[in-house]
Amino acid sequence: MLLPNAKEEASFDKIDYKRHEFSLDDNYKNKYKGKKFFLKTYGCQMNEHDSENIVGLLKEMGFEEVEDYTKADFLLLNTCSIRENAHNKAFGMLGRFKHLKESKPNIIIGLCGCMAQEESVCDELIKNYKFVNLVFGTHNIDKLPILLDKAFTNNKQNIEVLSRESDLVEKLPVFRVNKYKAYVNIIYGCNKFCTYCIVPYTRGREHSRKREDILEEVNSLVKDGYKEVTILGQNVNAYGKDLYDDYFMGELLEDIAKTGIPRIRFMTSHPWDFTDKMIDVIAKYDNIMPSIHLPVQSGSNKVLKTMGRRYTREQYLELFDKIKKKVPGVCVSTDIIVGFPGESEEDFLETLSLVEYCKFDNAFTFIYSERVGTPACRLKGSIPMNVREERLQRLNDVVNKYFLENNQKLLHKTVKVLVEGISDKKNMYFGYSDTNKLINFISDKQLELGSIVDVEIDIAHTWSLDGRVK
Ligand code: SAM
Ligand code: SF4
C-alpha cells in the first residue's frame, strides 16, 4: 500500500523523473477479453483527457466499455476534488457500487484521479470503504494494467498513490471520444498555490512535455482528420519554463499553428504568465481561435492578495485591454469565486464592477468551497453560506446580462461553426463558433460532421444562438 502525503505534495523538492514511452506488457494484452468496464469521470478537461488514456489502456487489455454499471466487471470513478460537491457525488456513487458488490463479490471497484491524491480521502477509504479494491492517483495512470491485474487476483484493497509527479510517460494509448476535436496536454501540475485551490497538491509541480512530442501528436491528429485541438494544462502559459531557456508558450503556440490544424484553443491561462509574444501569435494566426479563458477570481485587490493570485485588479484589466485591442474579435471568458474568507460587501461590489467593465462572453461562477489542507481553510472571516449563495445569484444576474448582450451583437452576422452533431433536444445541428459560442442551426442540405460551415445567426439566447447555414 502506498498512501499520499500532504507535506510531500506541497513540496518543491526536485524530483529526478525520466521521460519514457509506454508499451503494454504482452502479458496484459487482451488478457481481459470478454470483461466489461464502467467509467465515470468528474471534473475538468484534464480529467476527461486522463479518462481517454484510461479507456485506451483498458481496451488494449481487452475490456469492453458499458454504460450500465450493473453490467460491469470493473467499475472506476475518475474523481475531482476542486469543490466539496464533486467529493460528495463520488462518495454517493461508491455507496451505489457497494450494494452491487454485495450481490457480485467478484467485481472490482476502483477510484482514481484527484480525490485519490488526498490523504484524508485515502484514510476514509481504508476505514469505511473497504470494498473499494483499487485506488491509484494522477501520477501513475500508466501503472493501471499492473494494479488492476493485482486487484482482480487478490480482490483486496490495493492503494497505490504517489505524492509527487513520477516519470513523464509518452505514447499512452488513447481512446478519443470526439472524432473531430482532441485534447493535447502540454504541461502537467501547478506551482501557483492559490490559497483556495487543491490542484497543486493533487497534480504535482509544473512539468512540461517536450516540444517534439507535442508537435508529433498534433501532426498525427492533422493526419487523422482532426479539425480542432485544445491544448491543456492547469496553467498552459507556464509551458517550457521547467524545460527550456528560450522556448515557451508563445513559441509553442506558433509551432502548433504552423501544423495547419484548422482550429486551436488552449486552457487554462493564468494572467500572471500571459506574455506579449503569446498575444502577438494569437493575433497573427487565423487558426488560433479568438477565444481566451482568463480567470480573474475576484475584482478586489484585497481578496486577490489573500487568494495569492499574483496580480492586481489593475494589472488584470491592463492585460484584458491589451488582448481586446490586439486580437480582432476576441471573446474573453473567466472564472469567479464568491464568498472567499474575508470578502466584504465592498469587495464583492468590486467584482461586480469588474464584470461590468469586462462584459465577459462567458463566466464560470463558483461559491467558495473549503478544501482540506489549503491555506484558505485556515483563514478567519468565513462567509455564511446564505451570503455566499446570495452573492452568487447577484453575480449570475450580471454575467448573464452580458452573455445575452454579447450574443445579440451577432444577430444577422455570419459565424464559422464546426459541425459536431444533431442535438436531441432541438433536433438541429449544433457546433461551436470560432469564439466558442454554442450554435444550433438548420441546413437544407445534409452536412458532414466535422466540416466547418458558415451560419447566419437569427436568434440570440443567453447561453446559445440559433441560425441557419448560408
Ligand atoms: N488553473 C486555473 C486558473 O488558474 O485559473 C484554474 C483551474 S481550476 C480547475 C478551475 C476553477 O475552479 C478556478 O479557476 C476557480 O475559479 C475554481 N476553484 C478552484 N478552487 C476552488 C474552491 N476551493 N472553491 C471554489 N472554486 C474553486
Ligand atoms: Fe489552482 Fe491557482 Fe494553480 Fe489555477 S493557478 S490550478 S487556481 S493553484
Short mmCIF file of C-alpha atoms and ligand atoms in Angstrom, two decimals:
data_model
loop_
_atom_site.label_atom_id
_atom_site.label_comp_id
_atom_site.label_asym_id
_atom_site.label_seq_id
_atom_site.Cartn_x
_atom_site.Cartn_y
_atom_site.Cartn_z
CA MET A 1 0.00 0.00 0.00
CA LEU A 2 1.33 3.45 -0.93
CA LEU A 3 -0.50 6.43 0.55
CA PRO A 4 -0.34 10.12 -0.44
CA ASN A 5 1.39 12.52 1.94
CA ALA A 6 0.14 16.10 2.03
CA LYS A 7 3.51 17.57 3.04
CA GLU A 8 5.33 15.91 0.17
CA GLU A 9 2.57 17.00 -2.21
CA ALA A 10 3.18 20.64 -1.23
CA SER A 11 6.95 20.50 -1.56
CA PHE A 12 9.14 21.98 -4.29
CA ASP A 13 11.84 19.32 -3.88
CA LYS A 14 13.33 18.39 -7.23
CA ILE A 15 12.17 15.01 -8.47
CA ASP A 16 14.50 13.07 -10.68
CA TYR A 17 11.91 11.84 -13.13
CA LYS A 18 12.58 10.45 -16.60
CA ARG A 19 10.68 10.71 -19.85
CA HIS A 20 9.83 7.39 -21.47
CA GLU A 21 7.44 5.77 -23.92
CA PHE A 22 4.71 3.43 -22.77
CA SER A 23 4.19 -0.01 -24.19
CA LEU A 24 1.77 -2.53 -22.72
CA ASP A 25 3.39 -5.73 -21.47
CA ASP A 26 2.35 -8.67 -23.69
CA ASN A 27 1.03 -10.49 -20.61
CA TYR A 28 -1.79 -7.96 -20.29
CA LYS A 29 -2.72 -7.56 -23.95
CA ASN A 30 -6.29 -8.82 -24.36
CA LYS A 31 -5.98 -10.75 -21.08
CA TYR A 32 -9.42 -9.45 -20.04
CA LYS A 33 -11.26 -10.13 -23.32
CA GLY A 34 -14.93 -10.62 -22.54
CA LYS A 35 -14.78 -8.49 -19.38
CA LYS A 36 -16.60 -5.17 -19.18
CA PHE A 37 -15.77 -1.86 -17.55
CA PHE A 38 -17.78 1.18 -16.45
CA LEU A 39 -16.00 4.54 -16.09
CA LYS A 40 -17.45 7.76 -14.72
CA THR A 41 -15.44 10.96 -14.96
CA TYR A 42 -15.88 14.05 -12.81
CA GLY A 43 -14.26 17.47 -13.18
CA CYS A 44 -12.18 19.34 -15.72
CA GLN A 45 -10.82 18.68 -19.20
CA MET A 46 -7.60 17.28 -17.67
CA ASN A 47 -9.65 14.55 -16.04
CA GLU A 48 -11.62 13.95 -19.23
CA HIS A 49 -8.37 13.52 -21.11
CA ASP A 50 -6.92 11.23 -18.41
CA SER A 51 -10.05 9.13 -18.88
CA GLU A 52 -9.34 8.91 -22.62
CA ASN A 53 -5.98 7.36 -21.67
CA ILE A 54 -7.60 5.04 -19.12
CA VAL A 55 -10.11 3.82 -21.72
CA GLY A 56 -7.24 3.38 -24.20
CA LEU A 57 -5.37 1.21 -21.68
CA LEU A 58 -8.43 -0.87 -20.74
CA LYS A 59 -9.29 -1.51 -24.38
CA GLU A 60 -5.75 -2.77 -25.04
CA MET A 61 -6.23 -5.11 -22.09
CA GLY A 62 -9.32 -6.50 -23.86
CA PHE A 63 -12.05 -4.79 -21.81
CA GLU A 64 -15.22 -3.52 -23.43
CA GLU A 65 -16.97 -0.35 -22.17
CA VAL A 66 -20.57 -0.43 -20.85
CA GLU A 67 -22.83 2.43 -19.88
CA ASP A 68 -24.76 0.49 -17.24
CA TYR A 69 -22.55 -0.07 -14.19
CA THR A 70 -24.55 -3.08 -13.05
CA LYS A 71 -23.25 -4.96 -16.14
CA ALA A 72 -19.57 -4.20 -15.46
CA ASP A 73 -16.78 -6.37 -14.02
CA PHE A 74 -14.63 -3.31 -13.29
CA LEU A 75 -16.21 -0.06 -12.07
CA LEU A 76 -13.99 3.01 -11.91
CA LEU A 77 -14.56 6.61 -10.80
CA ASN A 78 -12.11 9.22 -12.09
CA THR A 79 -12.66 11.89 -9.46
CA CYS A 80 -12.32 15.64 -8.91
CA SER A 81 -11.61 17.47 -5.64
CA ILE A 82 -11.96 21.08 -6.69
CA ARG A 83 -15.15 21.68 -4.68
CA GLU A 84 -16.96 19.76 -1.99
CA ASN A 85 -19.92 18.80 -4.17
CA ALA A 86 -17.61 16.87 -6.52
CA HIS A 87 -16.46 14.86 -3.47
CA ASN A 88 -19.99 14.18 -2.34
CA LYS A 89 -21.04 12.97 -5.78
CA ALA A 90 -18.20 10.43 -5.93
CA PHE A 91 -18.85 9.11 -2.41
CA GLY A 92 -22.56 8.86 -3.27
CA MET A 93 -21.71 6.76 -6.34
CA LEU A 94 -19.46 4.50 -4.24
CA GLY A 95 -22.48 3.86 -2.00
CA ARG A 96 -24.38 2.52 -5.02
CA PHE A 97 -21.42 0.37 -6.08
CA LYS A 98 -21.30 -1.12 -2.56
CA HIS A 99 -24.78 -2.63 -3.00
CA LEU A 100 -23.71 -4.22 -6.27
CA LYS A 101 -20.54 -5.66 -4.72
CA GLU A 102 -22.68 -7.34 -2.03
CA SER A 103 -24.50 -9.36 -4.70
CA LYS A 104 -21.49 -9.69 -7.06
CA PRO A 105 -18.41 -10.02 -4.82
CA ASN A 106 -16.02 -10.62 -7.73
CA ILE A 107 -16.45 -7.23 -9.35
CA ILE A 108 -13.59 -4.77 -8.86
CA ILE A 109 -14.34 -1.24 -7.72
CA GLY A 110 -11.78 1.49 -8.32
CA LEU A 111 -11.25 5.17 -7.59
CA CYS A 112 -8.62 7.34 -9.24
CA GLY A 113 -7.93 10.99 -10.06
CA CYS A 114 -7.64 13.99 -7.76
CA MET A 115 -9.58 12.63 -4.76
CA ALA A 116 -7.22 9.65 -4.61
CA GLN A 117 -4.38 12.13 -4.06
CA GLU A 118 -5.94 13.38 -0.82
CA GLU A 119 -4.61 11.90 2.40
CA SER A 120 -7.98 12.33 4.12
CA VAL A 121 -9.84 10.54 1.30
CA CYS A 122 -7.48 7.55 1.43
CA ASP A 123 -7.92 7.39 5.22
CA GLU A 124 -11.68 7.38 4.74
CA LEU A 125 -11.47 4.64 2.09
CA ILE A 126 -9.34 2.47 4.41
CA LYS A 127 -11.72 2.98 7.33
CA ASN A 128 -15.17 2.96 5.80
CA TYR A 129 -14.93 1.86 2.16
CA LYS A 130 -13.05 -1.45 2.37
CA PHE A 131 -14.97 -2.71 -0.68
CA VAL A 132 -13.04 -0.27 -2.90
CA ASN A 133 -10.38 -2.59 -4.32
CA LEU A 134 -8.21 -0.28 -6.37
CA VAL A 135 -7.04 3.27 -5.71
CA PHE A 136 -4.44 5.00 -7.86
CA GLY A 137 -3.58 8.65 -8.35
CA THR A 138 -2.92 11.18 -11.07
CA HIS A 139 0.81 10.33 -11.26
CA ASN A 140 0.63 6.61 -12.03
CA ILE A 141 -2.14 6.10 -14.60
CA ASP A 142 0.36 4.14 -16.69
CA LYS A 143 0.52 1.52 -13.91
CA LEU A 144 -3.21 0.76 -14.24
CA PRO A 145 -2.71 -2.62 -16.01
CA ILE A 146 -0.40 -3.96 -13.25
CA LEU A 147 -2.54 -2.60 -10.41
CA LEU A 148 -5.81 -3.79 -11.88
CA ASP A 149 -4.43 -7.25 -12.53
CA LYS A 150 -3.35 -7.41 -8.90
CA ALA A 151 -6.81 -6.32 -7.74
CA PHE A 152 -8.52 -8.99 -9.86
CA THR A 153 -6.14 -11.59 -8.37
CA ASN A 154 -6.44 -10.70 -4.66
CA ASN A 155 -9.84 -8.89 -4.50
CA LYS A 156 -8.47 -6.89 -1.54
CA GLN A 157 -7.98 -3.16 -1.08
CA ASN A 158 -4.96 -2.06 -3.17
CA ILE A 159 -3.96 1.60 -2.73
CA GLU A 160 -1.01 2.90 -4.78
CA VAL A 161 -0.87 6.69 -4.79
CA LEU A 162 2.35 8.63 -5.41
CA SER A 163 2.59 12.00 -3.69
CA ARG A 164 4.54 13.70 -6.46
CA GLU A 165 4.96 13.51 -10.19
CA SER A 166 6.77 10.43 -11.46
CA ASP A 167 8.08 9.60 -14.94
CA LEU A 168 6.59 11.61 -17.78
CA VAL A 169 5.14 8.87 -19.93
CA GLU A 170 4.62 9.40 -23.67
CA LYS A 171 2.56 7.29 -26.09
CA LEU A 172 -0.04 6.11 -23.59
CA PRO A 173 -2.90 4.51 -25.52
CA VAL A 174 -5.72 6.99 -26.03
CA PHE A 175 -9.35 6.47 -26.97
CA ARG A 176 -10.64 9.87 -28.07
CA VAL A 177 -14.35 10.35 -27.53
CA ASN A 178 -14.70 13.05 -30.17
CA LYS A 179 -13.57 12.33 -33.73
CA TYR A 180 -13.04 15.98 -34.73
CA LYS A 181 -11.88 17.71 -31.55
CA ALA A 182 -8.94 16.47 -29.49
CA TYR A 183 -7.26 17.37 -26.22
CA VAL A 184 -3.47 17.53 -26.06
CA ASN A 185 -1.67 18.01 -22.75
CA ILE A 186 1.37 20.26 -22.89
CA ILE A 187 2.13 20.75 -19.21
CA TYR A 188 1.12 18.92 -16.05
CA GLY A 189 0.90 20.20 -12.47
CA CYS A 190 0.81 23.65 -10.96
CA ASN A 191 3.28 25.76 -8.97
CA LYS A 192 0.97 28.67 -8.24
CA PHE A 193 -0.58 27.50 -4.96
CA CYS A 194 -3.53 29.92 -4.99
CA THR A 195 -4.61 29.68 -1.36
CA TYR A 196 -8.09 28.23 -2.06
CA CYS A 197 -7.02 25.59 -4.57
CA ILE A 198 -6.25 21.92 -4.13
CA VAL A 199 -4.82 21.34 -7.62
CA PRO A 200 -1.11 21.87 -6.75
CA TYR A 201 -1.44 19.11 -4.13
CA THR A 202 -3.23 16.67 -6.41
CA ARG A 203 -1.29 17.29 -9.64
CA GLY A 204 2.32 17.92 -8.57
CA ARG A 205 4.72 20.64 -9.76
CA GLU A 206 4.71 22.09 -13.27
CA HIS A 207 6.37 19.72 -15.72
CA SER A 208 6.23 20.29 -19.46
CA ARG A 209 6.19 17.76 -22.26
CA LYS A 210 8.95 18.08 -24.84
CA ARG A 211 8.00 20.21 -27.82
CA GLU A 212 8.82 17.39 -30.29
CA ASP A 213 6.38 15.04 -28.55
CA ILE A 214 3.61 17.65 -28.58
CA LEU A 215 4.12 18.56 -32.22
CA GLU A 216 4.28 14.90 -33.24
CA GLU A 217 0.92 14.36 -31.52
CA VAL A 218 -0.69 17.38 -33.20
CA ASN A 219 0.70 16.36 -36.60
CA SER A 220 -0.76 12.90 -36.22
CA LEU A 221 -4.14 14.45 -35.33
CA VAL A 222 -3.97 16.51 -38.52
CA LYS A 223 -3.22 13.33 -40.48
CA ASP A 224 -6.21 11.60 -38.85
CA GLY A 225 -8.51 14.42 -39.96
CA TYR A 226 -9.00 16.21 -36.64
CA LYS A 227 -10.25 19.77 -37.03
CA GLU A 228 -9.65 21.20 -33.59
CA VAL A 229 -7.12 20.76 -30.84
CA THR A 230 -7.42 22.09 -27.29
CA ILE A 231 -4.08 22.47 -25.62
CA LEU A 232 -4.38 21.58 -21.97
CA GLY A 233 -2.64 22.43 -18.71
CA GLN A 234 -3.61 23.81 -15.29
CA ASN A 235 -1.62 26.80 -16.42
CA VAL A 236 -0.62 26.46 -20.07
CA ASN A 237 1.21 29.79 -20.02
CA ALA A 238 3.91 28.31 -17.79
CA TYR A 239 4.83 25.94 -20.63
CA GLY A 240 8.54 25.37 -21.12
CA LYS A 241 9.80 27.23 -18.05
CA ASP A 242 10.93 23.99 -16.41
CA LEU A 243 12.47 22.64 -19.61
CA TYR A 244 13.89 25.32 -21.91
CA ASP A 245 15.67 28.67 -21.78
CA ASP A 246 14.15 30.13 -24.94
CA TYR A 247 11.04 28.17 -25.87
CA PHE A 248 7.79 28.98 -24.08
CA MET A 249 4.03 29.08 -24.68
CA GLY A 250 4.25 31.77 -27.40
CA GLU A 251 6.80 29.76 -29.38
CA LEU A 252 4.86 26.52 -28.92
CA LEU A 253 1.56 28.11 -29.99
CA GLU A 254 3.23 29.38 -33.14
CA ASP A 255 4.64 25.94 -33.99
CA ILE A 256 1.24 24.33 -33.38
CA ALA A 257 -0.39 26.95 -35.63
CA LYS A 258 2.12 26.04 -38.37
CA THR A 259 0.96 22.39 -38.34
CA GLY A 260 -2.11 23.69 -40.20
CA ILE A 261 -4.73 22.18 -37.87
CA PRO A 262 -7.83 24.29 -38.61
CA ARG A 263 -8.66 25.28 -35.02
CA ILE A 264 -6.53 25.71 -31.91
CA ARG A 265 -7.81 26.51 -28.43
CA PHE A 266 -5.96 26.45 -25.11
CA MET A 267 -6.83 26.38 -21.44
CA THR A 268 -6.25 27.50 -18.78
CA SER A 269 -4.28 30.73 -18.88
CA HIS A 270 -3.17 32.27 -15.61
CA PRO A 271 -2.96 36.05 -16.16
CA TRP A 272 0.47 36.09 -14.48
CA ASP A 273 2.26 34.26 -17.31
CA PHE A 274 0.37 35.76 -20.27
CA THR A 275 3.14 37.26 -22.44
CA ASP A 276 3.07 39.84 -25.26
CA LYS A 277 4.58 37.18 -27.51
CA MET A 278 1.51 35.00 -26.91
CA ILE A 279 -0.86 37.85 -27.75
CA ASP A 280 1.05 38.59 -30.97
CA VAL A 281 0.96 34.95 -32.04
CA ILE A 282 -2.77 34.64 -31.28
CA ALA A 283 -3.42 37.79 -33.32
CA LYS A 284 -1.24 36.61 -36.23
CA TYR A 285 -2.60 33.10 -36.89
CA ASP A 286 -6.16 32.61 -38.15
CA ASN A 287 -6.24 29.05 -36.86
CA ILE A 288 -5.70 30.14 -33.23
CA MET A 289 -9.26 30.81 -32.15
CA PRO A 290 -10.02 34.32 -30.83
CA SER A 291 -11.39 32.96 -27.59
CA ILE A 292 -9.41 33.27 -24.38
CA HIS A 293 -10.24 31.92 -20.96
CA LEU A 294 -8.66 34.26 -18.44
CA PRO A 295 -9.75 33.51 -14.87
CA VAL A 296 -9.92 36.62 -12.69
CA GLN A 297 -11.43 35.06 -9.50
CA SER A 298 -12.17 38.44 -7.85
CA GLY A 299 -12.26 42.15 -8.64
CA SER A 300 -10.96 43.21 -5.23
CA ASN A 301 -7.25 43.74 -4.66
CA LYS A 302 -7.60 42.73 -1.03
CA VAL A 303 -9.21 39.40 -1.96
CA LEU A 304 -6.80 38.78 -4.86
CA LYS A 305 -3.94 39.21 -2.43
CA THR A 306 -5.31 36.73 0.12
CA MET A 307 -6.06 34.34 -2.73
CA GLY A 308 -2.38 34.54 -3.72
CA ARG A 309 -3.26 35.33 -7.35
CA ARG A 310 -0.08 37.38 -8.04
CA TYR A 311 -1.84 40.21 -9.93
CA THR A 312 -3.91 43.23 -9.02
CA ARG A 313 -7.25 44.28 -10.45
CA GLU A 314 -5.40 46.99 -12.42
CA GLN A 315 -2.87 44.52 -13.87
CA TYR A 316 -5.68 42.16 -14.90
CA LEU A 317 -7.56 44.97 -16.62
CA GLU A 318 -4.41 46.15 -18.38
CA LEU A 319 -3.90 42.64 -19.79
CA PHE A 320 -7.59 42.36 -20.66
CA ASP A 321 -7.49 45.67 -22.58
CA LYS A 322 -4.31 44.68 -24.39
CA ILE A 323 -5.81 41.37 -25.53
CA LYS A 324 -9.04 43.09 -26.66
CA LYS A 325 -7.07 45.69 -28.60
CA LYS A 326 -4.61 43.37 -30.30
CA VAL A 327 -6.72 40.30 -31.12
CA PRO A 328 -9.51 41.17 -33.58
CA GLY A 329 -12.97 39.99 -32.48
CA VAL A 330 -11.66 38.21 -29.41
CA CYS A 331 -14.06 36.89 -26.77
CA VAL A 332 -12.83 36.57 -23.21
CA SER A 333 -14.30 34.24 -20.61
CA THR A 334 -13.41 33.90 -16.95
CA ASP A 335 -13.77 32.11 -13.60
CA ILE A 336 -15.00 33.94 -10.50
CA ILE A 337 -15.25 32.79 -6.89
CA VAL A 338 -17.65 34.47 -4.44
CA GLY A 339 -17.64 34.24 -0.66
CA PHE A 340 -13.89 33.82 -0.20
CA PRO A 341 -12.96 34.31 3.51
CA GLY A 342 -12.93 38.00 4.40
CA GLU A 343 -14.79 39.10 1.24
CA SER A 344 -16.81 42.14 2.33
CA GLU A 345 -19.82 43.58 0.51
CA GLU A 346 -17.47 46.28 -0.88
CA ASP A 347 -15.06 43.63 -2.17
CA PHE A 348 -17.95 41.84 -3.84
CA LEU A 349 -19.13 45.10 -5.41
CA GLU A 350 -15.65 45.49 -6.88
CA THR A 351 -16.07 42.09 -8.53
CA LEU A 352 -19.39 43.24 -9.97
CA SER A 353 -17.84 46.45 -11.26
CA LEU A 354 -15.02 44.48 -12.91
CA VAL A 355 -17.64 42.32 -14.64
CA GLU A 356 -19.48 45.49 -15.74
CA TYR A 357 -16.21 46.69 -17.29
CA CYS A 358 -15.12 43.44 -18.97
CA LYS A 359 -18.59 42.29 -20.11
CA PHE A 360 -17.31 38.70 -20.32
CA ASP A 361 -18.61 36.45 -23.07
CA ASN A 362 -18.75 33.54 -20.65
CA ALA A 363 -18.02 33.08 -16.96
CA PHE A 364 -17.87 30.09 -14.63
CA THR A 365 -19.02 31.36 -11.27
CA PHE A 366 -18.42 29.44 -8.05
CA ILE A 367 -19.24 29.62 -4.39
CA TYR A 368 -16.00 29.34 -2.41
CA SER A 369 -15.62 25.80 -1.08
CA GLU A 370 -13.22 24.97 1.78
CA ARG A 371 -10.66 22.36 0.72
CA VAL A 372 -8.88 20.46 3.50
CA GLY A 373 -5.16 21.25 3.63
CA THR A 374 -5.27 24.51 1.64
CA PRO A 375 -4.14 27.75 3.36
CA ALA A 376 -7.51 29.48 2.82
CA CYS A 377 -9.13 26.85 5.03
CA ARG A 378 -7.31 28.33 7.99
CA LEU A 379 -8.25 31.97 7.24
CA LYS A 380 -10.54 33.92 9.53
CA GLY A 381 -13.66 35.65 8.20
CA SER A 382 -15.60 32.72 6.81
CA ILE A 383 -18.66 33.99 4.92
CA PRO A 384 -22.02 32.43 5.88
CA MET A 385 -23.41 30.12 3.21
CA ASN A 386 -26.58 32.18 2.73
CA VAL A 387 -24.43 35.26 1.93
CA ARG A 388 -22.28 33.24 -0.49
CA GLU A 389 -25.42 31.99 -2.23
CA GLU A 390 -26.96 35.43 -2.41
CA ARG A 391 -23.74 36.87 -3.93
CA LEU A 392 -23.60 34.09 -6.49
CA GLN A 393 -27.15 34.89 -7.53
CA ARG A 394 -26.39 38.59 -7.89
CA LEU A 395 -23.21 37.84 -9.82
CA ASN A 396 -25.01 35.43 -12.14
CA ASP A 397 -27.66 38.05 -12.89
CA VAL A 398 -24.94 40.43 -14.09
CA VAL A 399 -22.84 37.92 -16.05
CA ASN A 400 -25.96 36.53 -17.75
CA LYS A 401 -26.99 40.02 -18.82
CA TYR A 402 -23.69 40.40 -20.69
CA PHE A 403 -23.78 36.91 -22.20
CA LEU A 404 -27.11 37.86 -23.81
CA GLU A 405 -25.96 41.32 -24.82
CA ASN A 406 -22.82 39.93 -26.48
CA ASN A 407 -24.81 37.24 -28.24
CA GLN A 408 -27.30 39.81 -29.53
CA LYS A 409 -24.43 41.59 -31.26
CA LEU A 410 -24.12 38.52 -33.50
CA LEU A 411 -27.69 38.77 -34.82
CA HIS A 412 -27.75 38.64 -38.67
CA LYS A 413 -23.99 38.12 -38.74
CA THR A 414 -22.25 35.05 -40.17
CA VAL A 415 -20.09 32.85 -37.95
CA LYS A 416 -17.95 29.80 -38.74
CA VAL A 417 -19.12 26.65 -36.98
CA LEU A 418 -17.56 23.19 -36.67
CA VAL A 419 -20.46 20.76 -37.19
CA GLU A 420 -20.47 18.38 -34.23
CA GLY A 421 -23.80 16.57 -34.43
CA ILE A 422 -27.56 16.87 -34.11
CA SER A 423 -28.92 17.92 -30.74
CA ASP A 424 -31.64 15.62 -29.36
CA LYS A 425 -33.39 18.48 -27.62
CA LYS A 426 -33.67 20.87 -30.53
CA ASN A 427 -33.43 18.45 -33.44
CA MET A 428 -30.99 20.89 -35.05
CA TYR A 429 -27.32 20.66 -35.96
CA PHE A 430 -25.00 22.04 -33.28
CA GLY A 431 -21.41 23.15 -33.00
CA TYR A 432 -19.19 25.92 -31.68
CA SER A 433 -18.18 29.18 -33.35
CA ASP A 434 -14.60 30.48 -33.54
CA THR A 435 -15.31 32.41 -30.35
CA ASN A 436 -16.56 29.25 -28.62
CA LYS A 437 -20.27 30.03 -28.65
CA LEU A 438 -22.76 27.18 -28.86
CA ILE A 439 -24.68 27.47 -32.14
CA ASN A 440 -27.79 25.42 -33.00
CA PHE A 441 -28.66 25.61 -36.69
CA ILE A 442 -30.62 24.19 -39.58
CA SER A 443 -29.49 23.33 -43.08
CA ASP A 444 -31.31 22.48 -46.33
CA LYS A 445 -28.55 20.06 -47.24
CA GLN A 446 -27.22 17.17 -45.19
CA LEU A 447 -23.98 18.24 -43.53
CA GLU A 448 -20.85 16.25 -42.97
CA LEU A 449 -19.95 16.03 -39.28
CA GLY A 450 -16.57 17.64 -38.69
CA SER A 451 -16.96 20.14 -41.51
CA ILE A 452 -16.73 23.89 -40.90
CA VAL A 453 -19.72 25.85 -42.24
CA ASP A 454 -20.94 29.46 -42.39
CA VAL A 455 -24.03 30.03 -40.24
CA GLU A 456 -26.16 33.16 -40.22
CA ILE A 457 -27.49 33.98 -36.75
CA ASP A 458 -31.26 34.51 -36.38
CA ILE A 459 -31.89 34.26 -32.62
CA ALA A 460 -29.69 35.10 -29.63
CA HIS A 461 -30.26 33.34 -26.29
CA THR A 462 -28.22 33.78 -23.10
CA TRP A 463 -26.11 30.63 -23.49
CA SER A 464 -26.52 29.79 -27.18
CA LEU A 465 -27.55 31.11 -30.59
CA ASP A 466 -29.79 29.77 -33.34
CA GLY A 467 -29.16 30.17 -37.05
CA ARG A 468 -29.10 28.58 -40.47
CA VAL A 469 -26.38 27.53 -42.91
CA LYS A 470 -25.82 30.18 -45.57
N1 SAM B 1 -5.61 26.90 -13.33
C1 SAM B 1 -6.78 27.64 -13.49
C2 SAM B 1 -6.54 29.10 -13.06
O1 SAM B 1 -5.57 29.43 -12.51
O2 SAM B 1 -7.41 29.90 -13.22
C3 SAM B 1 -7.94 27.07 -12.75
C4 SAM B 1 -8.18 25.64 -12.66
S1 SAM B 1 -9.43 25.18 -11.54
C5 SAM B 1 -9.60 23.52 -12.00
C6 SAM B 1 -10.90 25.89 -12.19
C7 SAM B 1 -11.57 26.91 -11.32
O3 SAM B 1 -12.11 26.32 -10.15
C8 SAM B 1 -10.70 28.01 -10.77
O4 SAM B 1 -10.41 28.99 -11.72
C9 SAM B 1 -11.52 28.56 -9.64
O5 SAM B 1 -12.39 29.58 -10.06
C10 SAM B 1 -12.34 27.35 -9.21
N2 SAM B 1 -11.92 26.87 -7.88
C11 SAM B 1 -10.74 26.33 -7.54
N3 SAM B 1 -10.72 26.06 -6.21
C12 SAM B 1 -11.92 26.44 -5.71
C13 SAM B 1 -12.50 26.42 -4.42
N4 SAM B 1 -11.84 25.97 -3.37
N5 SAM B 1 -13.77 26.89 -4.29
C14 SAM B 1 -14.46 27.37 -5.35
N6 SAM B 1 -13.96 27.40 -6.59
C15 SAM B 1 -12.71 26.95 -6.79
FE1 SF4 B 2 -5.37 26.25 -8.79
FE2 SF4 B 2 -4.23 28.65 -8.94
FE3 SF4 B 2 -2.97 26.50 -9.95
FE4 SF4 B 2 -5.14 27.50 -11.15
S1 SF4 B 2 -3.17 28.52 -10.90
S2 SF4 B 2 -4.71 25.34 -10.70
S3 SF4 B 2 -6.39 28.16 -9.44
S4 SF4 B 2 -3.45 26.89 -7.81
#
